[in-house]
């Protein structure tokens, strides 16, 4: 956002309130969608500049000093991604653990009783359709054991 405002000032463009709000929203959306790699923010700056009417030819003025700001932005982006993962784990952790436990129970049931998970003896084909490999025999690519 600071880079966009600086480019507007160097281009003698006055941004009104609507353009500032547009720049903020586009910056926020682009910031959440950028990968955490260096220099990816230049793509976002070009997008924001074109959204508010700043000529994108002036981006060249930023490249000489953008490396420092970009390094800081990349660090903040990485921190944001890690924080988001931590928040999801804190909020959804118990539900994720329950789903993982249920998946382990299904895998164990398939290995133990061949997928007969219903009392009427009908085999659950969706569970038994997966090939189960014997750890004591070598397997070929076709799935048949090699003797």
PDB file of C-alpha atoms in Angstrom:
ATOM      1  CA  UNK A   1       0.000   0.000   0.000  1.00  0.00           C
ATOM      2  CA  UNK A   2       2.849   2.387   0.811  1.00  0.00           C
ATOM      3  CA  UNK A   3       4.515   1.619  -2.508  1.00  0.00           C
ATOM      4  CA  UNK A   4       1.303   2.358  -4.393  1.00  0.00           C
ATOM      5  CA  UNK A   5       0.839   5.662  -2.577  1.00  0.00           C
ATOM      6  CA  UNK A   6       4.476   6.588  -3.262  1.00  0.00           C
ATOM      7  CA  UNK A   7       4.040   5.777  -6.954  1.00  0.00           C
ATOM      8  CA  UNK A   8       0.893   7.919  -7.040  1.00  0.00           C
ATOM      9  CA  UNK A   9       2.763  10.845  -5.493  1.00  0.00           C
ATOM     10  CA  UNK A  10       5.715  10.540  -7.895  1.00  0.00           C
ATOM     11  CA  UNK A  11       3.256  10.440 -10.812  1.00  0.00           C
ATOM     12  CA  UNK A  12       1.424  13.540  -9.491  1.00  0.00           C
ATOM     13  CA  UNK A  13      -1.799  11.562  -9.107  1.00  0.00           C
ATOM     14  CA  UNK A  14      -4.077  12.382  -6.193  1.00  0.00           C
ATOM     15  CA  UNK A  15      -5.966   9.363  -4.939  1.00  0.00           C
ATOM     16  CA  UNK A  16      -9.490  10.000  -3.690  1.00  0.00           C
ATOM     17  CA  UNK A  17     -11.167   8.022  -0.893  1.00  0.00           C
ATOM     18  CA  UNK A  18     -12.708   5.507  -3.292  1.00  0.00           C
ATOM     19  CA  UNK A  19      -9.348   4.788  -4.913  1.00  0.00           C
ATOM     20  CA  UNK A  20      -7.718   4.353  -1.497  1.00  0.00           C
ATOM     21  CA  UNK A  21     -10.420   1.903  -0.420  1.00  0.00           C
ATOM     22  CA  UNK A  22     -10.044   0.044  -3.729  1.00  0.00           C
ATOM     23  CA  UNK A  23      -6.263  -0.049  -3.294  1.00  0.00           C
ATOM     24  CA  UNK A  24      -6.656  -1.357   0.274  1.00  0.00           C
ATOM     25  CA  UNK A  25      -9.102  -4.108  -0.730  1.00  0.00           C
ATOM     26  CA  UNK A  26      -7.043  -5.219  -3.735  1.00  0.00           C
ATOM     27  CA  UNK A  27      -3.878  -5.157  -1.605  1.00  0.00           C
ATOM     28  CA  UNK A  28      -5.558  -7.266   1.072  1.00  0.00           C
ATOM     29  CA  UNK A  29      -6.869  -9.824  -1.426  1.00  0.00           C
ATOM     30  CA  UNK A  30      -3.552  -9.997  -3.285  1.00  0.00           C
ATOM     31  CA  UNK A  31      -1.625 -10.257  -0.015  1.00  0.00           C
ATOM     32  CA  UNK A  32      -3.648 -13.305   0.989  1.00  0.00           C
ATOM     33  CA  UNK A  33      -3.150 -14.989  -2.354  1.00  0.00           C
ATOM     34  CA  UNK A  34       0.568 -14.362  -2.918  1.00  0.00           C
ATOM     35  CA  UNK A  35       3.044 -17.161  -2.376  1.00  0.00           C
ATOM     36  CA  UNK A  36       5.636 -16.596   0.333  1.00  0.00           C
ATOM     37  CA  UNK A  37       8.539 -16.111  -2.056  1.00  0.00           C
ATOM     38  CA  UNK A  38      10.654 -13.016  -2.637  1.00  0.00           C
ATOM     39  CA  UNK A  39       9.570 -10.529  -5.322  1.00  0.00           C
ATOM     40  CA  UNK A  40       6.061 -11.918  -5.629  1.00  0.00           C
ATOM     41  CA  UNK A  41       4.727  -8.632  -4.268  1.00  0.00           C
ATOM     42  CA  UNK A  42       5.756  -6.822  -7.454  1.00  0.00           C
ATOM     43  CA  UNK A  43       2.908  -8.617  -9.217  1.00  0.00           C
ATOM     44  CA  UNK A  44       0.523  -7.359  -6.537  1.00  0.00           C
ATOM     45  CA  UNK A  45       1.831  -3.800  -6.857  1.00  0.00           C
ATOM     46  CA  UNK A  46       1.248  -3.832 -10.617  1.00  0.00           C
ATOM     47  CA  UNK A  47      -2.282  -5.151 -10.053  1.00  0.00           C
ATOM     48  CA  UNK A  48      -3.096  -2.517  -7.433  1.00  0.00           C
ATOM     49  CA  UNK A  49      -1.632   0.264  -9.582  1.00  0.00           C
ATOM     50  CA  UNK A  50      -3.749  -0.756 -12.551  1.00  0.00           C
ATOM     51  CA  UNK A  51      -6.850  -0.967 -10.302  1.00  0.00           C
ATOM     52  CA  UNK A  52      -6.515   2.648  -9.136  1.00  0.00           C
ATOM     53  CA  UNK A  53      -5.253   4.149 -12.392  1.00  0.00           C
ATOM     54  CA  UNK A  54      -1.548   4.589 -11.701  1.00  0.00           C
ATOM     55  CA  UNK A  55       0.624   3.980 -14.782  1.00  0.00           C
ATOM     56  CA  UNK A  56       2.458   0.677 -14.366  1.00  0.00           C
ATOM     57  CA  UNK A  57       5.502   2.068 -16.189  1.00  0.00           C
ATOM     58  CA  UNK A  58       6.549   3.739 -12.936  1.00  0.00           C
ATOM     59  CA  UNK A  59       7.124   0.385 -11.227  1.00  0.00           C
ATOM     60  CA  UNK A  60      10.726   0.586 -12.434  1.00  0.00           C
ATOM     61  CA  UNK A  61      11.287   3.364  -9.887  1.00  0.00           C
ATOM     62  CA  UNK A  62      10.556   0.899  -7.076  1.00  0.00           C
ATOM     63  CA  UNK A  63      12.931  -1.876  -8.115  1.00  0.00           C
ATOM     64  CA  UNK A  64      16.030  -0.111  -6.749  1.00  0.00           C
ATOM     65  CA  UNK A  65      14.636   0.047  -3.197  1.00  0.00           C
ATOM     66  CA  UNK A  66      11.966  -2.641  -3.318  1.00  0.00           C
ATOM     67  CA  UNK A  67      14.330  -5.446  -2.274  1.00  0.00           C
ATOM     68  CA  UNK A  68      14.302  -4.302   1.366  1.00  0.00           C
ATOM     69  CA  UNK A  69      10.559  -3.790   1.569  1.00  0.00           C
ATOM     70  CA  UNK A  70       9.986  -7.028  -0.307  1.00  0.00           C
ATOM     71  CA  UNK A  71      12.119  -8.982   2.160  1.00  0.00           C
ATOM     72  CA  UNK A  72      10.087  -7.583   5.024  1.00  0.00           C
ATOM     73  CA  UNK A  73       6.805  -8.347   3.218  1.00  0.00           C
ATOM     74  CA  UNK A  74       7.932 -11.914   2.537  1.00  0.00           C
ATOM     75  CA  UNK A  75       8.680 -12.413   6.216  1.00  0.00           C
ATOM     76  CA  UNK A  76       5.297 -11.017   7.223  1.00  0.00           C
ATOM     77  CA  UNK A  77       3.623 -13.224   4.588  1.00  0.00           C
ATOM     78  CA  UNK A  78       5.340 -16.351   5.946  1.00  0.00           C
ATOM     79  CA  UNK A  79       4.350 -15.398   9.488  1.00  0.00           C
ATOM     80  CA  UNK A  80       0.750 -14.863   8.363  1.00  0.00           C
ATOM     81  CA  UNK A  81       0.590 -18.279   6.694  1.00  0.00           C
ATOM     82  CA  UNK A  82       2.015 -19.970   9.810  1.00  0.00           C
ATOM     83  CA  UNK A  83      -0.358 -18.048  12.082  1.00  0.00           C
ATOM     84  CA  UNK A  84      -3.331 -19.053   9.930  1.00  0.00           C
ATOM     85  CA  UNK A  85      -2.316 -22.712  10.133  1.00  0.00           C
ATOM     86  CA  UNK A  86      -1.969 -22.421  13.910  1.00  0.00           C
ATOM     87  CA  UNK A  87      -5.393 -20.805  14.250  1.00  0.00           C
ATOM     88  CA  UNK A  88      -7.016 -23.520  12.123  1.00  0.00           C
ATOM     89  CA  UNK A  89      -5.303 -26.172  14.236  1.00  0.00           C
ATOM     90  CA  UNK A  90      -6.436 -24.524  17.472  1.00  0.00           C
ATOM     91  CA  UNK A  91     -10.030 -24.145  16.310  1.00  0.00           C
ATOM     92  CA  UNK A  92     -10.431 -27.387  14.365  1.00  0.00           C
ATOM     93  CA  UNK A  93      -7.814 -29.562  16.090  1.00  0.00           C
ATOM     94  CA  UNK A  94     -10.239 -31.823  17.950  1.00  0.00           C
ATOM     95  CA  UNK A  95     -12.376 -32.389  14.865  1.00  0.00           C
ATOM     96  CA  UNK A  96      -9.318 -33.166  12.740  1.00  0.00           C
ATOM     97  CA  UNK A  97      -8.049 -35.630  15.375  1.00  0.00           C
ATOM     98  CA  UNK A  98     -11.472 -37.315  15.457  1.00  0.00           C
ATOM     99  CA  UNK A  99     -11.487 -37.652  11.655  1.00  0.00           C
ATOM    100  CA  UNK A 100      -7.963 -39.089  11.666  1.00  0.00           C
ATOM    101  CA  UNK A 101      -8.943 -41.595  14.373  1.00  0.00           C
ATOM    102  CA  UNK A 102     -12.009 -42.621  12.371  1.00  0.00           C
ATOM    103  CA  UNK A 103      -9.859 -43.086   9.262  1.00  0.00           C
ATOM    104  CA  UNK A 104      -7.432 -45.288  11.230  1.00  0.00           C
ATOM    105  CA  UNK A 105     -10.340 -47.389  12.510  1.00  0.00           C
ATOM    106  CA  UNK A 106     -11.617 -47.893   8.959  1.00  0.00           C
ATOM    107  CA  UNK A 107      -8.147 -48.920   7.763  1.00  0.00           C
ATOM    108  CA  UNK A 108      -7.800 -51.352  10.681  1.00  0.00           C
ATOM    109  CA  UNK A 109     -11.244 -52.833  10.036  1.00  0.00           C
ATOM    110  CA  UNK A 110     -10.421 -53.364   6.368  1.00  0.00           C
ATOM    111  CA  UNK A 111      -7.184 -55.130   7.217  1.00  0.00           C
ATOM    112  CA  UNK A 112      -8.689 -57.292   9.993  1.00  0.00           C
ATOM    113  CA  UNK A 113     -12.062 -58.434   8.680  1.00  0.00           C
ATOM    114  CA  UNK A 114     -11.772 -57.737   4.969  1.00  0.00           C
ATOM    115  CA  UNK A 115     -14.170 -54.816   4.983  1.00  0.00           C
ATOM    116  CA  UNK A 116     -17.209 -56.592   6.449  1.00  0.00           C
ATOM    117  CA  UNK A 117     -18.404 -53.612   8.372  1.00  0.00           C
ATOM    118  CA  UNK A 118     -22.109 -54.375   8.128  1.00  0.00           C
ATOM    119  CA  UNK A 119     -23.954 -56.998  10.127  1.00  0.00           C
ATOM    120  CA  UNK A 120     -25.601 -58.547   7.058  1.00  0.00           C
ATOM    121  CA  UNK A 121     -22.218 -59.651   5.696  1.00  0.00           C
ATOM    122  CA  UNK A 122     -22.273 -57.465   2.585  1.00  0.00           C
ATOM    123  CA  UNK A 123     -18.755 -56.436   1.751  1.00  0.00           C
ATOM    124  CA  UNK A 124     -18.071 -52.746   1.466  1.00  0.00           C
ATOM    125  CA  UNK A 125     -16.461 -52.556  -1.983  1.00  0.00           C
ATOM    126  CA  UNK A 126     -15.355 -48.944  -1.600  1.00  0.00           C
ATOM    127  CA  UNK A 127     -13.099 -49.925   1.295  1.00  0.00           C
ATOM    128  CA  UNK A 128     -11.796 -53.221  -0.049  1.00  0.00           C
ATOM    129  CA  UNK A 129     -11.108 -51.923  -3.544  1.00  0.00           C
ATOM    130  CA  UNK A 130      -7.769 -50.545  -2.328  1.00  0.00           C
ATOM    131  CA  UNK A 131      -4.875 -52.948  -2.745  1.00  0.00           C
ATOM    132  CA  UNK A 132      -3.218 -54.033   0.483  1.00  0.00           C
ATOM    133  CA  UNK A 133       0.453 -54.791   0.162  1.00  0.00           C
ATOM    134  CA  UNK A 134       2.180 -57.597   2.008  1.00  0.00           C
ATOM    135  CA  UNK A 135       5.243 -56.090   3.703  1.00  0.00           C
ATOM    136  CA  UNK A 136       7.075 -59.443   3.591  1.00  0.00           C
ATOM    137  CA  UNK A 137       6.812 -59.967  -0.175  1.00  0.00           C
ATOM    138  CA  UNK A 138       8.187 -57.784  -2.914  1.00  0.00           C
ATOM    139  CA  UNK A 139       5.531 -56.267  -5.104  1.00  0.00           C
ATOM    140  CA  UNK A 140       5.640 -55.660  -8.835  1.00  0.00           C
ATOM    141  CA  UNK A 141       4.148 -52.560 -10.397  1.00  0.00           C
ATOM    142  CA  UNK A 142       1.051 -54.535 -11.367  1.00  0.00           C
ATOM    143  CA  UNK A 143       0.394 -55.317  -7.709  1.00  0.00           C
ATOM    144  CA  UNK A 144       0.998 -59.049  -8.036  1.00  0.00           C
ATOM    145  CA  UNK A 145       3.609 -60.484  -5.668  1.00  0.00           C
ATOM    146  CA  UNK A 146       6.926 -61.540  -7.108  1.00  0.00           C
ATOM    147  CA  UNK A 147       8.008 -65.027  -5.998  1.00  0.00           C
TER     148      UNK A 147
END
